[in-house]
PDB file of C-alpha atoms in Angstrom:
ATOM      1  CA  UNK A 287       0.000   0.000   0.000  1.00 92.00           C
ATOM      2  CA  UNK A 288       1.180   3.187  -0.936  1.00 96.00           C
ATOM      3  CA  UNK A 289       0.859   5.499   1.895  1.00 96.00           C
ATOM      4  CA  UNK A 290      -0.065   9.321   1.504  1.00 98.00           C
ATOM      5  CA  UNK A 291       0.971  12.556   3.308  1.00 98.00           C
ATOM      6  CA  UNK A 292      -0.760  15.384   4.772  1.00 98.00           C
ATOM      7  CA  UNK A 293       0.287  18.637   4.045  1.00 97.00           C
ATOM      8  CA  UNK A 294       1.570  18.816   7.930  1.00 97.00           C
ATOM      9  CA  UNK A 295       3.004  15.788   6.768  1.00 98.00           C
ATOM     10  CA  UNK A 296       5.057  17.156   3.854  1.00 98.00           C
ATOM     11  CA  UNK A 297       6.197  20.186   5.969  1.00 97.00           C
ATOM     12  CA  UNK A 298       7.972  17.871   8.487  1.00 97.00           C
ATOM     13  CA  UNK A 299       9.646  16.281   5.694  1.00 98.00           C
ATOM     14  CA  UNK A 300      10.901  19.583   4.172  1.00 98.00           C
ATOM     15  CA  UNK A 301      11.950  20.590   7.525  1.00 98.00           C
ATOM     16  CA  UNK A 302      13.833  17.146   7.724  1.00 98.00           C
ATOM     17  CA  UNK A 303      14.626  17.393   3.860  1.00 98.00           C
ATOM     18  CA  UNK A 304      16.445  20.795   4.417  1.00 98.00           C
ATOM     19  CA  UNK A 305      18.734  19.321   7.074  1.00 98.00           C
ATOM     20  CA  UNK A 306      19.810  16.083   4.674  1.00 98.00           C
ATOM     21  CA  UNK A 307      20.682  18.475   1.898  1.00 98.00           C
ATOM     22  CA  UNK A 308      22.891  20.764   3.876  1.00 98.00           C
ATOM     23  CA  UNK A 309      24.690  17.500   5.339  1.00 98.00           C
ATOM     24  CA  UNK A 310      24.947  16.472   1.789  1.00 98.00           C
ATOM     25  CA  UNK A 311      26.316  20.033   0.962  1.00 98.00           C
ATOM     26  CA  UNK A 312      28.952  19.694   3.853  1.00 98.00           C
ATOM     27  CA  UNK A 313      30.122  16.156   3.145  1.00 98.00           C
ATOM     28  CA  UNK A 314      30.441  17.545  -0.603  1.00 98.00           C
ATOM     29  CA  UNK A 315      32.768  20.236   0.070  1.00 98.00           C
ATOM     30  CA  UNK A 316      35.103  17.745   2.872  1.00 98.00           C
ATOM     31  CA  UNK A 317      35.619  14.973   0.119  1.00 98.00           C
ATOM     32  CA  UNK A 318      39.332  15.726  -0.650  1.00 98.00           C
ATOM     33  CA  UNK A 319      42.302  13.815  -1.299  1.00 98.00           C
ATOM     34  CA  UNK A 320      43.499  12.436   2.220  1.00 98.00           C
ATOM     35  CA  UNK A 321      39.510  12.688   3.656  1.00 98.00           C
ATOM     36  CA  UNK A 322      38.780   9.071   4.617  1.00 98.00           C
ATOM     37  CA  UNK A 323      35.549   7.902   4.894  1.00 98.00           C
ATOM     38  CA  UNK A 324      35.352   7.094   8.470  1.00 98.00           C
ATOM     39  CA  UNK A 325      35.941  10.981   8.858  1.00 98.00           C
ATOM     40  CA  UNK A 326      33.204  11.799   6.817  1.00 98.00           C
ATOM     41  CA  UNK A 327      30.805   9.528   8.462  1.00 98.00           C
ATOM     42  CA  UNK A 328      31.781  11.427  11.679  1.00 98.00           C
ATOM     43  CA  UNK A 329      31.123  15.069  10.607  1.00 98.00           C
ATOM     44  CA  UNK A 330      27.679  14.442   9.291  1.00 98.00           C
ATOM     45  CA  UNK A 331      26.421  12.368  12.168  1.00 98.00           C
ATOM     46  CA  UNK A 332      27.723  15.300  14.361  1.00 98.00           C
ATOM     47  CA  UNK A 333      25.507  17.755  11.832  1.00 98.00           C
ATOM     48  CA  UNK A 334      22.803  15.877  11.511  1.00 98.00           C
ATOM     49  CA  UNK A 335      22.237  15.911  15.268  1.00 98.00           C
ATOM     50  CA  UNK A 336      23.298  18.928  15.844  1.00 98.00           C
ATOM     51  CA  UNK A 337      20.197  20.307  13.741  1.00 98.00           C
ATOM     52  CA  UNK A 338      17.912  18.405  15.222  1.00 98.00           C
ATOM     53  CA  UNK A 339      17.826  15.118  13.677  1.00 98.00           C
ATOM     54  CA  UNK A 340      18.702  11.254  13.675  1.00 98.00           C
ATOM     55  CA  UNK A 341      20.916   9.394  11.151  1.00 98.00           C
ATOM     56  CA  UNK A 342      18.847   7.089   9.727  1.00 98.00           C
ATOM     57  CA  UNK A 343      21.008   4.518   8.197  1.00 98.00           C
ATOM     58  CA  UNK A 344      22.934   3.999  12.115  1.00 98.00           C
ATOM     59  CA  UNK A 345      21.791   0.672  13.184  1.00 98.00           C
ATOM     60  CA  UNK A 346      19.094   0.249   9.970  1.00 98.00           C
ATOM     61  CA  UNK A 347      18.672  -3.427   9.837  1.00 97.00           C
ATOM     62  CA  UNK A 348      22.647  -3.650  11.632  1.00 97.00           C
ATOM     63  CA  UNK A 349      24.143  -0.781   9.189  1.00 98.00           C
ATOM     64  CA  UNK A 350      27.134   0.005  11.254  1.00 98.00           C
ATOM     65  CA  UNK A 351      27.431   3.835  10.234  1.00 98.00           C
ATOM     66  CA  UNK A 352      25.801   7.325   9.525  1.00 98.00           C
ATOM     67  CA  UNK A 353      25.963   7.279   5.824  1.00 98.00           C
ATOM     68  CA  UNK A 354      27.141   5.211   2.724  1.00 98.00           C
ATOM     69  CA  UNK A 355      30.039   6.521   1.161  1.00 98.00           C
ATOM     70  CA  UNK A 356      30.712   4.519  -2.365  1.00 98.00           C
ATOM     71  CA  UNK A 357      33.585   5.276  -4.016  1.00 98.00           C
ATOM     72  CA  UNK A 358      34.313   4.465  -7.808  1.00 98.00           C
ATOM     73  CA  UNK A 359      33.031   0.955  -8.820  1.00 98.00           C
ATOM     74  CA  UNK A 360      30.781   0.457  -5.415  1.00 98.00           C
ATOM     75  CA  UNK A 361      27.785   1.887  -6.892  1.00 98.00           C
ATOM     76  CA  UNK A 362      25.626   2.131  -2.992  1.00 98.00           C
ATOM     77  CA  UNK A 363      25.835   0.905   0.730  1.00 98.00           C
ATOM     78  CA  UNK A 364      29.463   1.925   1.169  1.00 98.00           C
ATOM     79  CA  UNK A 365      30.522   1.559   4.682  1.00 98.00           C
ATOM     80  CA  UNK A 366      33.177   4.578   5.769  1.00 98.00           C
ATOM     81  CA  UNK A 367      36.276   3.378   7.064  1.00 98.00           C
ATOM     82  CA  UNK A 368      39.759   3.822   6.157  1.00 98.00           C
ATOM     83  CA  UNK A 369      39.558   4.365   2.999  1.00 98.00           C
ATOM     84  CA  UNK A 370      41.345   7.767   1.986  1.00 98.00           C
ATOM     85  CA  UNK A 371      40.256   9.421  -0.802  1.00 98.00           C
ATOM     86  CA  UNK A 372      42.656  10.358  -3.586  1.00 98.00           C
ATOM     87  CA  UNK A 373      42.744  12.489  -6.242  1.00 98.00           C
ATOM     88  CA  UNK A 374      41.078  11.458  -9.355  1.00 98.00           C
ATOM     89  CA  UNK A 375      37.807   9.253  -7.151  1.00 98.00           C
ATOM     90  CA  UNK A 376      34.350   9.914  -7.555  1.00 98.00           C
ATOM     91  CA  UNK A 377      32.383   9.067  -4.346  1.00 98.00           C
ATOM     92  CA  UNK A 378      28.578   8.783  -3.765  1.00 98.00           C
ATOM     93  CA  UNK A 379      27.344  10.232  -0.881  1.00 98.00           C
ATOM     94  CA  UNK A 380      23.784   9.038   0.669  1.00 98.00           C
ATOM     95  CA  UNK A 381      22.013  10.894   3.585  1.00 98.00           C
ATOM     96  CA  UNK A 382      18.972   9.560   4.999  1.00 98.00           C
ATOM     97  CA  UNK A 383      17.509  11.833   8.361  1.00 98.00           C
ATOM     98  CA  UNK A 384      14.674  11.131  10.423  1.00 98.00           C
ATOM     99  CA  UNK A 385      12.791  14.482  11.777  1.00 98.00           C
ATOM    100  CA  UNK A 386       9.802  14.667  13.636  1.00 97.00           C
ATOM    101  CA  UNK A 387       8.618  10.789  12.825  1.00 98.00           C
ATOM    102  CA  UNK A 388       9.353  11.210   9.269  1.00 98.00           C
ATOM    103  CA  UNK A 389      12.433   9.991   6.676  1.00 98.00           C
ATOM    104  CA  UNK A 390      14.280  12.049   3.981  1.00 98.00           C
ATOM    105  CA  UNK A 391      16.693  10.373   1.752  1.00 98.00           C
ATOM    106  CA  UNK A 392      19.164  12.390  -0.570  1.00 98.00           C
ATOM    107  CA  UNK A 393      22.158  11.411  -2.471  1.00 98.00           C
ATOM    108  CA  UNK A 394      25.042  12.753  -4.723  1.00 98.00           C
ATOM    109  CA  UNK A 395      27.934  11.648  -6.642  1.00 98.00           C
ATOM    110  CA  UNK A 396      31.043  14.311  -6.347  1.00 98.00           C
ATOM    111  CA  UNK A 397      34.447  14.248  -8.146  1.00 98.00           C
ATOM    112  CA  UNK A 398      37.511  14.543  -5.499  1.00 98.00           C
ATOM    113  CA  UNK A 399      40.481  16.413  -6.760  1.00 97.00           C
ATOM    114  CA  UNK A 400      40.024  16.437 -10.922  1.00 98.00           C
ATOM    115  CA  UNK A 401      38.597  13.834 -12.540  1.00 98.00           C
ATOM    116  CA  UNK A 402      38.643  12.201 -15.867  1.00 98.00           C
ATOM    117  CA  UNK A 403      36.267  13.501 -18.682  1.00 98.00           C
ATOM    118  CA  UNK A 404      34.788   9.623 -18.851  1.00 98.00           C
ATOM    119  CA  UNK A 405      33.613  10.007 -15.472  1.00 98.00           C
ATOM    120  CA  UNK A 406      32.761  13.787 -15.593  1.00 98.00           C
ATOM    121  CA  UNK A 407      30.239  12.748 -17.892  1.00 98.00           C
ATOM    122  CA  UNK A 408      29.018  10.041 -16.214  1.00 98.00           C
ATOM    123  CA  UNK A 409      28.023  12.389 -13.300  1.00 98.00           C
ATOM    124  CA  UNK A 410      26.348  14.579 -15.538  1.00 98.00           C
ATOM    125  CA  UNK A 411      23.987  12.090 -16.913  1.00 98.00           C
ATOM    126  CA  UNK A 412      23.409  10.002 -14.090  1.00 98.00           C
ATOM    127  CA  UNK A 413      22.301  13.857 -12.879  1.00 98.00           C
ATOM    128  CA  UNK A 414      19.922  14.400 -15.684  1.00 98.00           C
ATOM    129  CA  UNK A 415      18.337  11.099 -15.422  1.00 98.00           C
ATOM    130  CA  UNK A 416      17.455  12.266 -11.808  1.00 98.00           C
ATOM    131  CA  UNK A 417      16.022  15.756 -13.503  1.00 98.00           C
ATOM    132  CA  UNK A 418      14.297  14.243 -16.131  1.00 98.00           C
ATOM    133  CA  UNK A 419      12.699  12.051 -13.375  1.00 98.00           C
ATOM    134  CA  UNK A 420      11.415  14.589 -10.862  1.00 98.00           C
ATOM    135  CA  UNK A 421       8.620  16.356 -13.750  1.00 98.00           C
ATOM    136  CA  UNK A 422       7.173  12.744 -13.396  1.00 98.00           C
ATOM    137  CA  UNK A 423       6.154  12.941 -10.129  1.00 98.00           C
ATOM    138  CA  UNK A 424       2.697  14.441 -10.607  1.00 98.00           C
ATOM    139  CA  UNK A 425      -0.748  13.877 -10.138  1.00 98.00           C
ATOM    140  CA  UNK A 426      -2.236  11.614 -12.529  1.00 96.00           C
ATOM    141  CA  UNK A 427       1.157   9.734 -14.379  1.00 98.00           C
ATOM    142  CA  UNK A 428       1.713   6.402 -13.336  1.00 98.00           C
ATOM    143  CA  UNK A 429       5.163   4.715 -11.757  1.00 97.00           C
ATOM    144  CA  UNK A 430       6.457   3.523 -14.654  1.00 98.00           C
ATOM    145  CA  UNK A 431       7.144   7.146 -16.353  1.00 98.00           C
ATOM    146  CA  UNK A 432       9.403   7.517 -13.721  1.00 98.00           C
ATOM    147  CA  UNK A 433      11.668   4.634 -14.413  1.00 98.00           C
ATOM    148  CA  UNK A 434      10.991   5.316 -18.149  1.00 98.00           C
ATOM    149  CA  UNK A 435      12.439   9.139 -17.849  1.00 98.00           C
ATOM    150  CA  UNK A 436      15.774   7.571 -16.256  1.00 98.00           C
ATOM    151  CA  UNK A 437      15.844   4.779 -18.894  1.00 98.00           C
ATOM    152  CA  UNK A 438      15.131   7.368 -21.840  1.00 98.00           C
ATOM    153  CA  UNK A 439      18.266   9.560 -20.588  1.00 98.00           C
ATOM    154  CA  UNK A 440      20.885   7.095 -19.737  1.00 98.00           C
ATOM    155  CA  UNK A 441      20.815   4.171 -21.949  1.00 98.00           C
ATOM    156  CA  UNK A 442      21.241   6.353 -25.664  1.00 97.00           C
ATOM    157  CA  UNK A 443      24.125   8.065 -24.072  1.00 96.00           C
ATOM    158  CA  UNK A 444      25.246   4.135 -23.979  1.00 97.00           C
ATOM    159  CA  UNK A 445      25.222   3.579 -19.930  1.00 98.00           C
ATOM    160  CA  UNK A 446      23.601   1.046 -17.994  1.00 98.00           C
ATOM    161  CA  UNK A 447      20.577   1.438 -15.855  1.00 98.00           C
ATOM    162  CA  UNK A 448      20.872  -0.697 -12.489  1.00 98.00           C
ATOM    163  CA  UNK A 449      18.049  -3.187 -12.605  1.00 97.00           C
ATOM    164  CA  UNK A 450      18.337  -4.880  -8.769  1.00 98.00           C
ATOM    165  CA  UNK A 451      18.596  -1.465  -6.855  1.00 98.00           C
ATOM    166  CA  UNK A 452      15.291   1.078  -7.202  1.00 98.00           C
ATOM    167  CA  UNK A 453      13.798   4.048  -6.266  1.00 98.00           C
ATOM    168  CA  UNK A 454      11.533   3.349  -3.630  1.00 98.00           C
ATOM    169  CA  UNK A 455       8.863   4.915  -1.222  1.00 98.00           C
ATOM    170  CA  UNK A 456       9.625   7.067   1.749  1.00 98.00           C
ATOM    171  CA  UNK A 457       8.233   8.658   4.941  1.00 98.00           C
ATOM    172  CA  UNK A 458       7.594   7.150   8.273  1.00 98.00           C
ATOM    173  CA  UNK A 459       9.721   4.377   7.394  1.00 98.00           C
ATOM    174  CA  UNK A 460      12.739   4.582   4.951  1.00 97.00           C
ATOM    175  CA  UNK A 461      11.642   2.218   2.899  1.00 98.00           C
ATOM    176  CA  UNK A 462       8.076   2.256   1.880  1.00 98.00           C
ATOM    177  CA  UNK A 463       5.663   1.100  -1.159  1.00 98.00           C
ATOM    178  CA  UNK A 464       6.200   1.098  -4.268  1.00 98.00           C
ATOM    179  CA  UNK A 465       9.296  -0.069  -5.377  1.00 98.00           C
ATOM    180  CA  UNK A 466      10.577   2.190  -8.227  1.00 98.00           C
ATOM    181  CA  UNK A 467      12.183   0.329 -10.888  1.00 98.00           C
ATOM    182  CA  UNK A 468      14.726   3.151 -12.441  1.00 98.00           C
ATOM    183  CA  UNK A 469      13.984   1.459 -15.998  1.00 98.00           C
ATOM    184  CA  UNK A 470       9.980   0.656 -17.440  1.00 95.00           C
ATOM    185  CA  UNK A 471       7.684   1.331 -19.844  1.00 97.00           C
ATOM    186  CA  UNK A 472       5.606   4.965 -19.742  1.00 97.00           C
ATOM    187  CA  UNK A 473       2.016   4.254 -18.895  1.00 98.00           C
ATOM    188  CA  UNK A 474       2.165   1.739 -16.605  1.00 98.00           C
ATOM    189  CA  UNK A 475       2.190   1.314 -13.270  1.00 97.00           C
ATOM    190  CA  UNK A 476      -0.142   2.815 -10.246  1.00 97.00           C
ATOM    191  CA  UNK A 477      -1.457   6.158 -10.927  1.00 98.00           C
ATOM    192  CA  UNK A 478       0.238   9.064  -8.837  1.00 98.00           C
ATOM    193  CA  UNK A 479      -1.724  11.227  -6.194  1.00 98.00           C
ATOM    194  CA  UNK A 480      -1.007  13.789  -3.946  1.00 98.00           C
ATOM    195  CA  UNK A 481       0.697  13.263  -0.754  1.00 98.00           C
ATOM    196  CA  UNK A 482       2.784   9.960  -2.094  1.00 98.00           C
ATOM    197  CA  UNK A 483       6.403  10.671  -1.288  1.00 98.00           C
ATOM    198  CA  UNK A 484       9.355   9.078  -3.260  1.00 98.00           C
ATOM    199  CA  UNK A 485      13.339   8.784  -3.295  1.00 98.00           C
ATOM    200  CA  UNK A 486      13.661   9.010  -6.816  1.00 98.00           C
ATOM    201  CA  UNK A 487      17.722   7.600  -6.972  1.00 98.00           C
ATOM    202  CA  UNK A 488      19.001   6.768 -10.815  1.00 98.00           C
ATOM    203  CA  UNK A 489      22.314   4.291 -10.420  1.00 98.00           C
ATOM    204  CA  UNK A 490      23.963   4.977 -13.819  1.00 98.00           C
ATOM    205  CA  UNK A 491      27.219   2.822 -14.480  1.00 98.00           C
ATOM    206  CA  UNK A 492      30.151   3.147 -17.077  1.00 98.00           C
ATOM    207  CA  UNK A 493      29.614  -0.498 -18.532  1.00 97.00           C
ATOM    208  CA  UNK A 494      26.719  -3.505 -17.505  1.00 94.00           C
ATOM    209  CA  UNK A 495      24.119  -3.044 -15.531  1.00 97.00           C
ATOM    210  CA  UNK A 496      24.727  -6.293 -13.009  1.00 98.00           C
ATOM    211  CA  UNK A 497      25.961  -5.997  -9.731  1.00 98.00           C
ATOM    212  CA  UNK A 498      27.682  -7.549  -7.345  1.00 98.00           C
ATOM    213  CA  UNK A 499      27.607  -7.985  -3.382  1.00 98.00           C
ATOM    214  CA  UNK A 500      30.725  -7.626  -0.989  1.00 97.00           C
ATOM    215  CA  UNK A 501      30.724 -10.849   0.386  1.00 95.00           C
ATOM    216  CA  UNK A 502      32.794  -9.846   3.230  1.00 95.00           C
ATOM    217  CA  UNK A 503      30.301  -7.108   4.755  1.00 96.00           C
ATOM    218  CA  UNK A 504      27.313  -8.014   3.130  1.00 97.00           C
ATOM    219  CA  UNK A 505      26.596  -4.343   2.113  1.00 98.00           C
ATOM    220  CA  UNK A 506      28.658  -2.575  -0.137  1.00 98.00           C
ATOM    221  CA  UNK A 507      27.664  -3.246  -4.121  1.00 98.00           C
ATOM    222  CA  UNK A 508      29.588  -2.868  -6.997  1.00 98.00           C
ATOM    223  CA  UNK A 509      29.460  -2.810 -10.441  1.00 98.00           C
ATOM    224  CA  UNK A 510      29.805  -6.313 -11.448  1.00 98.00           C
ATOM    225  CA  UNK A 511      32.650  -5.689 -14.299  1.00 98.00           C
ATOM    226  CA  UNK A 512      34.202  -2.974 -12.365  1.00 98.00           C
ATOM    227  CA  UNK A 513      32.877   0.246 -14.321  1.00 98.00           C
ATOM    228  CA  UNK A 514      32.610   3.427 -12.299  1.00 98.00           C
ATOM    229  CA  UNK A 515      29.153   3.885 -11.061  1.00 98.00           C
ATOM    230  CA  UNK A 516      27.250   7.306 -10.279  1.00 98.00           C
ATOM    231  CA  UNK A 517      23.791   7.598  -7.851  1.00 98.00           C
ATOM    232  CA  UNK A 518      21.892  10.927  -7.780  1.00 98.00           C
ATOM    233  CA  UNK A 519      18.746  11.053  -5.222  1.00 98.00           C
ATOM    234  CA  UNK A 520      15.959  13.769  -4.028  1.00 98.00           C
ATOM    235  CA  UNK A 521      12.758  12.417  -2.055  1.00 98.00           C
ATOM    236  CA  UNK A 522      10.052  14.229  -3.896  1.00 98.00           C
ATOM    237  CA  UNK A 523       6.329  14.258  -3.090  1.00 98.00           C
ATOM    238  CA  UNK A 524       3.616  14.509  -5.583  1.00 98.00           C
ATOM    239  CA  UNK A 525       1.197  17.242  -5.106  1.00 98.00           C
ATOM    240  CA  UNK A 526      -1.626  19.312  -6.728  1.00 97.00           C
ATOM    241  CA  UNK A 527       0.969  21.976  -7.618  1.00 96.00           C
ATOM    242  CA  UNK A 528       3.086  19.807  -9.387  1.00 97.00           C
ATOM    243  CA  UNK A 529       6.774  17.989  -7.918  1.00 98.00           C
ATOM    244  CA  UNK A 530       7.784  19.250  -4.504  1.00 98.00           C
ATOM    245  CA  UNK A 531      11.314  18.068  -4.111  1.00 98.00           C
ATOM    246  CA  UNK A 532      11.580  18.186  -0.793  1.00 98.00           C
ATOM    247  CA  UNK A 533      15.556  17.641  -0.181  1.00 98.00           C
ATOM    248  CA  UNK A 534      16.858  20.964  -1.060  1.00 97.00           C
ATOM    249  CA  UNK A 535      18.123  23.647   1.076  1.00 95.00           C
ATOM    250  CA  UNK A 536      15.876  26.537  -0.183  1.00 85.00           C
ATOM    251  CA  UNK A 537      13.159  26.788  -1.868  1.00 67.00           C
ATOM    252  CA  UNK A 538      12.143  27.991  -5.626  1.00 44.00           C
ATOM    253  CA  UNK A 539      15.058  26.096  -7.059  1.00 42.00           C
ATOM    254  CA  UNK A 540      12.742  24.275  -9.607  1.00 41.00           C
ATOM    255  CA  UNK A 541      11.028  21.449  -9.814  1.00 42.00           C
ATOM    256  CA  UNK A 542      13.772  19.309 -11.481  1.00 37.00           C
ATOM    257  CA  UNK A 543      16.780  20.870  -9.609  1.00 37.00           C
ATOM    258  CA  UNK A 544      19.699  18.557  -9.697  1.00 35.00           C
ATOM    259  CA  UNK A 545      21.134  17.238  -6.098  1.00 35.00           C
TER     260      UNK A 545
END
């Protein structure tokens, strides 16, 4: 069952949503060469309590930390550590805060240092996929125009569109009905109506679309031929007025404004 906001609802979640996006913001501008993960982890579990919030992902069915950090290949579900970031990485960064009862979950993929032009570009698709998604999320299209916007972007461009991992539902839990898939066929699919709240989160990769599981941690996946990987990800709730994205710091940014 698909479960639908209140407007009282959807302002807790902006409130919330603000706070994930200016974590996201600050972990953006710390990823440098010599920043290791672990020390990431740290400063936005610090923030995100510090404004009045709870990580989310600490302790979600045993995840040892405060966010995933996934550099390169690992495509989501990183686990911070030791690894130092060098010059040249790209890293996804995924935020999820609980506020007032309710869940926000935002993601971006950042270069560290300067990066090749192969992987430049694959940030800036994997980011349009994620734009061209958000105009979806109105009243009266169905789920599958969703997946069909990311699909439509990535896969001419000659990238692969992660089939095991999808958007999902969000709110009072962190994952909620429907699952998204980021791929589909316009048209189909349960019809959209206000209050529904989504993490719309493309996974674009360099090469196949198959994964792979760390089988020593049980969390971190990868691409499964090694291909650099890029994740973009707002929660956005449908409403009469059109897309609300409601992980952004500030408001009037647009409806499709990129993480």
């Amino acid at each position: 069952m698909i479960v639908r906001k209140s407007r009282a609802e959807l302002e807790a979640m902006r409130e919330g949503g603000r706070i994930t996006a200016a974590c996201l913001r600050l972990l953006a501008e710390n990823a440098r060469p010599g920043t290791t993960t672990r020390e990431l982890d740290a400063l936005a579990e610090e923030f995100i309590y510090s404004s009045g919030g709870k990580p989310e992902f600490k302790g979600y069915q045993g995840f040892p930390a405060s966010i995933c950090a996934s550099p390169n290949s690992m495509i989501v579900h990183g686990i911070p550590g030791s690894y130092r970031l060098k010059e040249g990485d790209i890293i996804s960064l995924d935020v999820g805060v609980r506020f007032e009862g309710f869940v926000t979950d935002s993601a971006t993929t950042v270069p560290v240092g300067e990066i090749s032009e192969e992987a430049r570009r694959l940030l800036d698709v994997t980011r349009r996929c994620l734009e061209a998604a958000i105009p979806q999320v109105r009243v009266g299209r169905r789920l599958g125009d969703i997946g069909h916007a990311i699909q439509s972007v990535a896969e001419p461009e000659g990238y692969g569109v992660v089939r095991d991992l999808v958007s999902h539902g969000v709110g009072r839990r962190m994952h909620e009905d429907p699952q998204i898939p980021n791929y589909g066929r316009p048209g189909t699919g349960p019809r959209l109506l206000p209050g529904m709240t989504f993490a719309i989160e493309p996974m674009i990769t360099l090469g196949t679309h198959e994964i792979r599981i760390d089988e020593r941690d049980g969390w971190s996946i990868y691409t499964a031929d090694g291909s650099l990987a890029a994740h973009f990800e707002h929660t956005v709730a449908v409403t009469e007025e059109g897309p609300w994205v409601l992980t952004l710091e500030e408001e009037g940014l647009g409806e499709a404004a990129s993480a």
